[in-house]
Amino acid sequence: MTLTALALRGLAHHWRSHLGVLLGAAVGSAVLVGALVVGDSVRYTLRTMGLIRLGQVDYAVASGERLFREALAD
């Protein structure tokens, strides 16, 4: 018996186990690809909504730890 024949007989004998592994790998990769697609879609949507809310903003003031008083608005 050759090595190829032994490998084919082993595959034929354990076909259910190999099918389970194949289906598990297919489902796992489908879940990962789906999560990546949904994550990119959500990221794009949130970025677009943020840019729409900002409008035509050219400059921003970073206050750090300090707060602004209402007198500054005048």
PDB file of N, CA and C in Angstrom:
ATOM      1  N   MET A   1       0.850  -1.173   0.000  1.00  0.00           N
ATOM      2  CA  MET A   1       0.000   0.000   0.000  1.00  0.00           C
ATOM      3  C   MET A   1       0.899   1.240   0.000  1.00  0.00           C
ATOM      4  N   THR A   2       0.579   2.157  -0.892  1.00  0.00           N
ATOM      5  CA  THR A   2       1.380   3.373  -0.996  1.00  0.00           C
ATOM      6  C   THR A   2       0.886   4.410   0.008  1.00  0.00           C
ATOM      7  N   LEU A   3       1.663   5.430   0.158  1.00  0.00           N
ATOM      8  CA  LEU A   3       1.305   6.504   1.085  1.00  0.00           C
ATOM      9  C   LEU A   3       0.049   7.238   0.617  1.00  0.00           C
ATOM     10  N   THR A   4      -0.094   7.416  -0.688  1.00  0.00           N
ATOM     11  CA  THR A   4      -1.271   8.095  -1.235  1.00  0.00           C
ATOM     12  C   THR A   4      -2.528   7.279  -0.974  1.00  0.00           C
ATOM     13  N   ALA A   5      -2.458   5.988  -1.176  1.00  0.00           N
ATOM     14  CA  ALA A   5      -3.610   5.120  -0.937  1.00  0.00           C
ATOM     15  C   ALA A   5      -3.983   5.121   0.548  1.00  0.00           C
ATOM     16  N   LEU A   6      -2.993   5.120   1.418  1.00  0.00           N
ATOM     17  CA  LEU A   6      -3.259   5.170   2.859  1.00  0.00           C
ATOM     18  C   LEU A   6      -3.939   6.471   3.249  1.00  0.00           C
ATOM     19  N   ALA A   7      -3.476   7.579   2.687  1.00  0.00           N
ATOM     20  CA  ALA A   7      -4.082   8.879   2.977  1.00  0.00           C
ATOM     21  C   ALA A   7      -5.522   8.938   2.480  1.00  0.00           C
ATOM     22  N   LEU A   8      -5.784   8.413   1.300  1.00  0.00           N
ATOM     23  CA  LEU A   8      -7.143   8.423   0.757  1.00  0.00           C
ATOM     24  C   LEU A   8      -8.075   7.528   1.569  1.00  0.00           C
ATOM     25  N   ARG A   9      -7.592   6.379   2.019  1.00  0.00           N
ATOM     26  CA  ARG A   9      -8.412   5.503   2.849  1.00  0.00           C
ATOM     27  C   ARG A   9      -8.713   6.154   4.204  1.00  0.00           C
ATOM     28  N   GLY A  10      -7.734   6.864   4.741  1.00  0.00           N
ATOM     29  CA  GLY A  10      -7.960   7.584   6.001  1.00  0.00           C
ATOM     30  C   GLY A  10      -8.987   8.693   5.838  1.00  0.00           C
ATOM     31  N   LEU A  11      -8.919   9.428   4.725  1.00  0.00           N
ATOM     32  CA  LEU A  11      -9.911  10.465   4.459  1.00  0.00           C
ATOM     33  C   LEU A  11     -11.301   9.872   4.282  1.00  0.00           C
ATOM     34  N   ALA A  12     -11.385   8.744   3.590  1.00  0.00           N
ATOM     35  CA  ALA A  12     -12.679   8.101   3.376  1.00  0.00           C
ATOM     36  C   ALA A  12     -13.254   7.575   4.688  1.00  0.00           C
ATOM     37  N   HIS A  13     -12.406   7.069   5.559  1.00  0.00           N
ATOM     38  CA  HIS A  13     -12.885   6.509   6.815  1.00  0.00           C
ATOM     39  C   HIS A  13     -13.334   7.604   7.797  1.00  0.00           C
ATOM     40  N   HIS A  14     -12.638   8.733   7.835  1.00  0.00           N
ATOM     41  CA  HIS A  14     -12.928   9.816   8.791  1.00  0.00           C
ATOM     42  C   HIS A  14     -13.591  11.012   8.099  1.00  0.00           C
ATOM     43  N   TRP A  15     -14.432  10.755   7.114  1.00  0.00           N
ATOM     44  CA  TRP A  15     -14.980  11.860   6.326  1.00  0.00           C
ATOM     45  C   TRP A  15     -15.890  12.765   7.163  1.00  0.00           C
ATOM     46  N   ARG A  16     -16.592  12.211   8.154  1.00  0.00           N
ATOM     47  CA  ARG A  16     -17.487  13.037   8.981  1.00  0.00           C
ATOM     48  C   ARG A  16     -16.689  14.036   9.830  1.00  0.00           C
ATOM     49  N   SER A  17     -15.599  13.593  10.374  1.00  0.00           N
ATOM     50  CA  SER A  17     -14.758  14.492  11.181  1.00  0.00           C
ATOM     51  C   SER A  17     -14.163  15.594  10.314  1.00  0.00           C
ATOM     52  N   HIS A  18     -13.710  15.226   9.126  1.00  0.00           N
ATOM     53  CA  HIS A  18     -13.133  16.216   8.229  1.00  0.00           C
ATOM     54  C   HIS A  18     -14.191  17.213   7.748  1.00  0.00           C
ATOM     55  N   LEU A  19     -15.413  16.713   7.525  1.00  0.00           N
ATOM     56  CA  LEU A  19     -16.496  17.601   7.109  1.00  0.00           C
ATOM     57  C   LEU A  19     -16.833  18.594   8.216  1.00  0.00           C
ATOM     58  N   GLY A  20     -16.832  18.130   9.467  1.00  0.00           N
ATOM     59  CA  GLY A  20     -17.094  19.026  10.598  1.00  0.00           C
ATOM     60  C   GLY A  20     -16.041  20.114  10.725  1.00  0.00           C
ATOM     61  N   VAL A  21     -14.785  19.741  10.541  1.00  0.00           N
ATOM     62  CA  VAL A  21     -13.702  20.729  10.605  1.00  0.00           C
ATOM     63  C   VAL A  21     -13.836  21.735   9.469  1.00  0.00           C
ATOM     64  N   LEU A  22     -14.157  21.241   8.289  1.00  0.00           N
ATOM     65  CA  LEU A  22     -14.319  22.126   7.131  1.00  0.00           C
ATOM     66  C   LEU A  22     -15.475  23.104   7.334  1.00  0.00           C
ATOM     67  N   LEU A  23     -16.604  22.598   7.816  1.00  0.00           N
ATOM     68  CA  LEU A  23     -17.753  23.484   8.062  1.00  0.00           C
ATOM     69  C   LEU A  23     -17.461  24.481   9.187  1.00  0.00           C
ATOM     70  N   GLY A  24     -16.765  24.033  10.223  1.00  0.00           N
ATOM     71  CA  GLY A  24     -16.406  24.945  11.315  1.00  0.00           C
ATOM     72  C   GLY A  24     -15.482  26.062  10.844  1.00  0.00           C
ATOM     73  N   ALA A  25     -14.522  25.717  10.007  1.00  0.00           N
ATOM     74  CA  ALA A  25     -13.614  26.741   9.469  1.00  0.00           C
ATOM     75  C   ALA A  25     -14.370  27.709   8.563  1.00  0.00           C
ATOM     76  N   ALA A  26     -15.324  27.196   7.778  1.00  0.00           N
ATOM     77  CA  ALA A  26     -16.095  28.069   6.891  1.00  0.00           C
ATOM     78  C   ALA A  26     -16.974  29.024   7.689  1.00  0.00           C
ATOM     79  N   VAL A  27     -17.634  28.521   8.726  1.00  0.00           N
ATOM     80  CA  VAL A  27     -18.486  29.382   9.553  1.00  0.00           C
ATOM     81  C   VAL A  27     -17.644  30.401  10.305  1.00  0.00           C
ATOM     82  N   GLY A  28     -16.519  29.974  10.845  1.00  0.00           N
ATOM     83  CA  GLY A  28     -15.651  30.917  11.567  1.00  0.00           C
ATOM     84  C   GLY A  28     -15.128  32.027  10.683  1.00  0.00           C
ATOM     85  N   SER A  29     -14.713  31.684   9.472  1.00  0.00           N
ATOM     86  CA  SER A  29     -14.214  32.731   8.570  1.00  0.00           C
ATOM     87  C   SER A  29     -15.348  33.645   8.112  1.00  0.00           C
ATOM     88  N   ALA A  30     -16.553  33.095   7.927  1.00  0.00           N
ATOM     89  CA  ALA A  30     -17.686  33.941   7.543  1.00  0.00           C
ATOM     90  C   ALA A  30     -18.038  34.932   8.655  1.00  0.00           C
ATOM     91  N   VAL A  31     -17.971  34.483   9.897  1.00  0.00           N
ATOM     92  CA  VAL A  31     -18.258  35.367  11.032  1.00  0.00           C
ATOM     93  C   VAL A  31     -17.218  36.482  11.118  1.00  0.00           C
ATOM     94  N   LEU A  32     -15.947  36.142  10.945  1.00  0.00           N
ATOM     95  CA  LEU A  32     -14.898  37.163  11.014  1.00  0.00           C
ATOM     96  C   LEU A  32     -15.022  38.180   9.884  1.00  0.00           C
ATOM     97  N   VAL A  33     -15.276  37.713   8.677  1.00  0.00           N
ATOM     98  CA  VAL A  33     -15.427  38.631   7.546  1.00  0.00           C
ATOM     99  C   VAL A  33     -16.652  39.515   7.748  1.00  0.00           C
ATOM    100  N   GLY A  34     -17.739  38.945   8.228  1.00  0.00           N
ATOM    101  CA  GLY A  34     -18.936  39.739   8.496  1.00  0.00           C
ATOM    102  C   GLY A  34     -18.702  40.807   9.549  1.00  0.00           C
ATOM    103  N   ALA A  35     -17.975  40.456  10.603  1.00  0.00           N
ATOM    104  CA  ALA A  35     -17.677  41.427  11.655  1.00  0.00           C
ATOM    105  C   ALA A  35     -16.804  42.562  11.121  1.00  0.00           C
ATOM    106  N   LEU A  36     -15.850  42.244  10.264  1.00  0.00           N
ATOM    107  CA  LEU A  36     -15.002  43.284   9.687  1.00  0.00           C
ATOM    108  C   LEU A  36     -15.813  44.210   8.784  1.00  0.00           C
ATOM    109  N   VAL A  37     -16.719  43.653   7.994  1.00  0.00           N
ATOM    110  CA  VAL A  37     -17.542  44.469   7.099  1.00  0.00           C
ATOM    111  C   VAL A  37     -18.463  45.378   7.909  1.00  0.00           C
ATOM    112  N   VAL A  38     -19.102  44.837   8.937  1.00  0.00           N
ATOM    113  CA  VAL A  38     -20.001  45.641   9.766  1.00  0.00           C
ATOM    114  C   VAL A  38     -19.217  46.714  10.512  1.00  0.00           C
ATOM    115  N   GLY A  39     -18.034  46.373  11.017  1.00  0.00           N
ATOM    116  CA  GLY A  39     -17.211  47.356  11.731  1.00  0.00           C
ATOM    117  C   GLY A  39     -16.802  48.512  10.835  1.00  0.00           C
ATOM    118  N   ASP A  40     -16.410  48.216   9.602  1.00  0.00           N
ATOM    119  CA  ASP A  40     -16.048  49.282   8.671  1.00  0.00           C
ATOM    120  C   ASP A  40     -17.259  50.149   8.336  1.00  0.00           C
ATOM    121  N   SER A  41     -18.414  49.524   8.188  1.00  0.00           N
ATOM    122  CA  SER A  41     -19.624  50.272   7.868  1.00  0.00           C
ATOM    123  C   SER A  41     -20.007  51.207   9.014  1.00  0.00           C
ATOM    124  N   VAL A  42     -19.941  50.705  10.242  1.00  0.00           N
ATOM    125  CA  VAL A  42     -20.272  51.533  11.404  1.00  0.00           C
ATOM    126  C   VAL A  42     -19.274  52.669  11.553  1.00  0.00           C
ATOM    127  N   ARG A  43     -17.999  52.389  11.346  1.00  0.00           N
ATOM    128  CA  ARG A  43     -16.979  53.432  11.455  1.00  0.00           C
ATOM    129  C   ARG A  43     -17.209  54.535  10.423  1.00  0.00           C
ATOM    130  N   TYR A  44     -17.525  54.152   9.180  1.00  0.00           N
ATOM    131  CA  TYR A  44     -17.778  55.136   8.126  1.00  0.00           C
ATOM    132  C   TYR A  44     -19.010  55.971   8.455  1.00  0.00           C
ATOM    133  N   THR A  45     -20.069  55.319   8.945  1.00  0.00           N
ATOM    134  CA  THR A  45     -21.297  56.036   9.284  1.00  0.00           C
ATOM    135  C   THR A  45     -21.057  57.033  10.404  1.00  0.00           C
ATOM    136  N   LEU A  46     -20.353  56.613  11.455  1.00  0.00           N
ATOM    137  CA  LEU A  46     -20.091  57.524  12.578  1.00  0.00           C
ATOM    138  C   LEU A  46     -19.203  58.687  12.147  1.00  0.00           C
ATOM    139  N   ARG A  47     -18.219  58.434  11.304  1.00  0.00           N
ATOM    140  CA  ARG A  47     -17.349  59.511  10.823  1.00  0.00           C
ATOM    141  C   ARG A  47     -18.143  60.502   9.986  1.00  0.00           C
ATOM    142  N   THR A  48     -19.002  59.992   9.115  1.00  0.00           N
ATOM    143  CA  THR A  48     -19.818  60.865   8.276  1.00  0.00           C
ATOM    144  C   THR A  48     -20.765  61.708   9.113  1.00  0.00           C
ATOM    145  N   MET A  49     -21.410  61.086  10.108  1.00  0.00           N
ATOM    146  CA  MET A  49     -22.326  61.841  10.971  1.00  0.00           C
ATOM    147  C   MET A  49     -21.578  62.910  11.763  1.00  0.00           C
ATOM    148  N   GLY A  50     -20.393  62.596  12.240  1.00  0.00           N
ATOM    149  CA  GLY A  50     -19.606  63.589  12.968  1.00  0.00           C
ATOM    150  C   GLY A  50     -19.202  64.764  12.095  1.00  0.00           C
ATOM    151  N   LEU A  51     -18.796  64.486  10.861  1.00  0.00           N
ATOM    152  CA  LEU A  51     -18.417  65.573   9.952  1.00  0.00           C
ATOM    153  C   LEU A  51     -19.619  66.419   9.564  1.00  0.00           C
ATOM    154  N   ILE A  52     -20.786  65.807   9.428  1.00  0.00           N
ATOM    155  CA  ILE A  52     -21.992  66.578   9.113  1.00  0.00           C
ATOM    156  C   ILE A  52     -22.347  67.491  10.275  1.00  0.00           C
ATOM    157  N   ARG A  53     -22.220  66.995  11.495  1.00  0.00           N
ATOM    158  CA  ARG A  53     -22.541  67.823  12.672  1.00  0.00           C
ATOM    159  C   ARG A  53     -21.551  68.968  12.845  1.00  0.00           C
ATOM    160  N   LEU A  54     -20.298  68.750  12.478  1.00  0.00           N
ATOM    161  CA  LEU A  54     -19.315  69.823  12.607  1.00  0.00           C
ATOM    162  C   LEU A  54     -19.544  70.923  11.589  1.00  0.00           C
ATOM    163  N   GLY A  55     -19.981  70.572  10.408  1.00  0.00           N
ATOM    164  CA  GLY A  55     -20.235  71.569   9.373  1.00  0.00           C
ATOM    165  C   GLY A  55     -18.944  72.124   8.809  1.00  0.00           C
ATOM    166  N   GLN A  56     -18.871  73.433   8.660  1.00  0.00           N
ATOM    167  CA  GLN A  56     -17.735  74.113   8.046  1.00  0.00           C
ATOM    168  C   GLN A  56     -16.731  74.589   9.102  1.00  0.00           C
ATOM    169  N   VAL A  57     -16.399  73.759  10.061  1.00  0.00           N
ATOM    170  CA  VAL A  57     -15.467  74.138  11.129  1.00  0.00           C
ATOM    171  C   VAL A  57     -14.045  74.087  10.583  1.00  0.00           C
ATOM    172  N   ASP A  58     -13.311  75.186  10.784  1.00  0.00           N
ATOM    173  CA  ASP A  58     -11.918  75.232  10.361  1.00  0.00           C
ATOM    174  C   ASP A  58     -10.952  75.174  11.548  1.00  0.00           C
ATOM    175  N   TYR A  59     -11.372  75.724  12.687  1.00  0.00           N
ATOM    176  CA  TYR A  59     -10.504  75.775  13.853  1.00  0.00           C
ATOM    177  C   TYR A  59     -11.258  75.272  15.078  1.00  0.00           C
ATOM    178  N   ALA A  60     -10.512  74.753  16.031  1.00  0.00           N
ATOM    179  CA  ALA A  60     -11.089  74.307  17.294  1.00  0.00           C
ATOM    180  C   ALA A  60     -10.180  74.777  18.423  1.00  0.00           C
ATOM    181  N   VAL A  61     -10.768  75.025  19.579  1.00  0.00           N
ATOM    182  CA  VAL A  61     -10.011  75.462  20.747  1.00  0.00           C
ATOM    183  C   VAL A  61      -9.997  74.309  21.745  1.00  0.00           C
ATOM    184  N   ALA A  62      -8.796  73.898  22.117  1.00  0.00           N
ATOM    185  CA  ALA A  62      -8.665  72.860  23.130  1.00  0.00           C
ATOM    186  C   ALA A  62      -8.467  73.531  24.475  1.00  0.00           C
ATOM    187  N   SER A  63      -9.389  73.312  25.395  1.00  0.00           N
ATOM    188  CA  SER A  63      -9.321  73.999  26.679  1.00  0.00           C
ATOM    189  C   SER A  63      -8.485  73.239  27.699  1.00  0.00           C
ATOM    190  N   GLY A  64      -8.185  72.006  27.412  1.00  0.00           N
ATOM    191  CA  GLY A  64      -7.407  71.228  28.374  1.00  0.00           C
ATOM    192  C   GLY A  64      -8.222  70.932  29.615  1.00  0.00           C
ATOM    193  N   GLU A  65      -7.683  71.219  30.781  1.00  0.00           N
ATOM    194  CA  GLU A  65      -8.376  70.968  32.044  1.00  0.00           C
ATOM    195  C   GLU A  65      -9.221  72.153  32.483  1.00  0.00           C
ATOM    196  N   ARG A  66      -9.086  73.299  31.826  1.00  0.00           N
ATOM    197  CA  ARG A  66      -9.790  74.508  32.254  1.00  0.00           C
ATOM    198  C   ARG A  66     -11.122  74.628  31.541  1.00  0.00           C
ATOM    199  N   LEU A  67     -12.055  75.311  32.195  1.00  0.00           N
ATOM    200  CA  LEU A  67     -13.371  75.561  31.606  1.00  0.00           C
ATOM    201  C   LEU A  67     -13.480  77.023  31.206  1.00  0.00           C
ATOM    202  N   PHE A  68     -14.316  77.309  30.224  1.00  0.00           N
ATOM    203  CA  PHE A  68     -14.556  78.687  29.778  1.00  0.00           C
ATOM    204  C   PHE A  68     -15.728  79.281  30.552  1.00  0.00           C
ATOM    205  N   ARG A  69     -15.627  80.592  30.796  1.00  0.00           N
ATOM    206  CA  ARG A  69     -16.715  81.303  31.442  1.00  0.00           C
ATOM    207  C   ARG A  69     -17.644  81.875  30.391  1.00  0.00           C
ATOM    208  N   GLU A  70     -18.881  82.220  30.790  1.00  0.00           N
ATOM    209  CA  GLU A  70     -19.853  82.783  29.855  1.00  0.00           C
ATOM    210  C   GLU A  70     -19.428  84.158  29.355  1.00  0.00           C
ATOM    211  N   ALA A  71     -18.629  84.862  30.116  1.00  0.00           N
ATOM    212  CA  ALA A  71     -18.180  86.201  29.705  1.00  0.00           C
ATOM    213  C   ALA A  71     -17.316  86.128  28.453  1.00  0.00           C
ATOM    214  N   LEU A  72     -16.710  85.032  28.219  1.00  0.00           N
ATOM    215  CA  LEU A  72     -15.864  84.879  27.026  1.00  0.00           C
ATOM    216  C   LEU A  72     -16.711  84.896  25.761  1.00  0.00           C
ATOM    217  N   ALA A  73     -17.944  84.452  25.846  1.00  0.00           N
ATOM    218  CA  ALA A  73     -18.821  84.431  24.672  1.00  0.00           C
ATOM    219  C   ALA A  73     -19.155  85.846  24.196  1.00  0.00           C
ATOM    220  N   ASP A  74     -19.156  86.799  25.103  1.00  0.00           N
ATOM    221  CA  ASP A  74     -19.485  88.183  24.716  1.00  0.00           C
ATOM    222  C   ASP A  74     -18.309  88.781  23.970  1.00  0.00           C
TER     223      ASP A  74
END
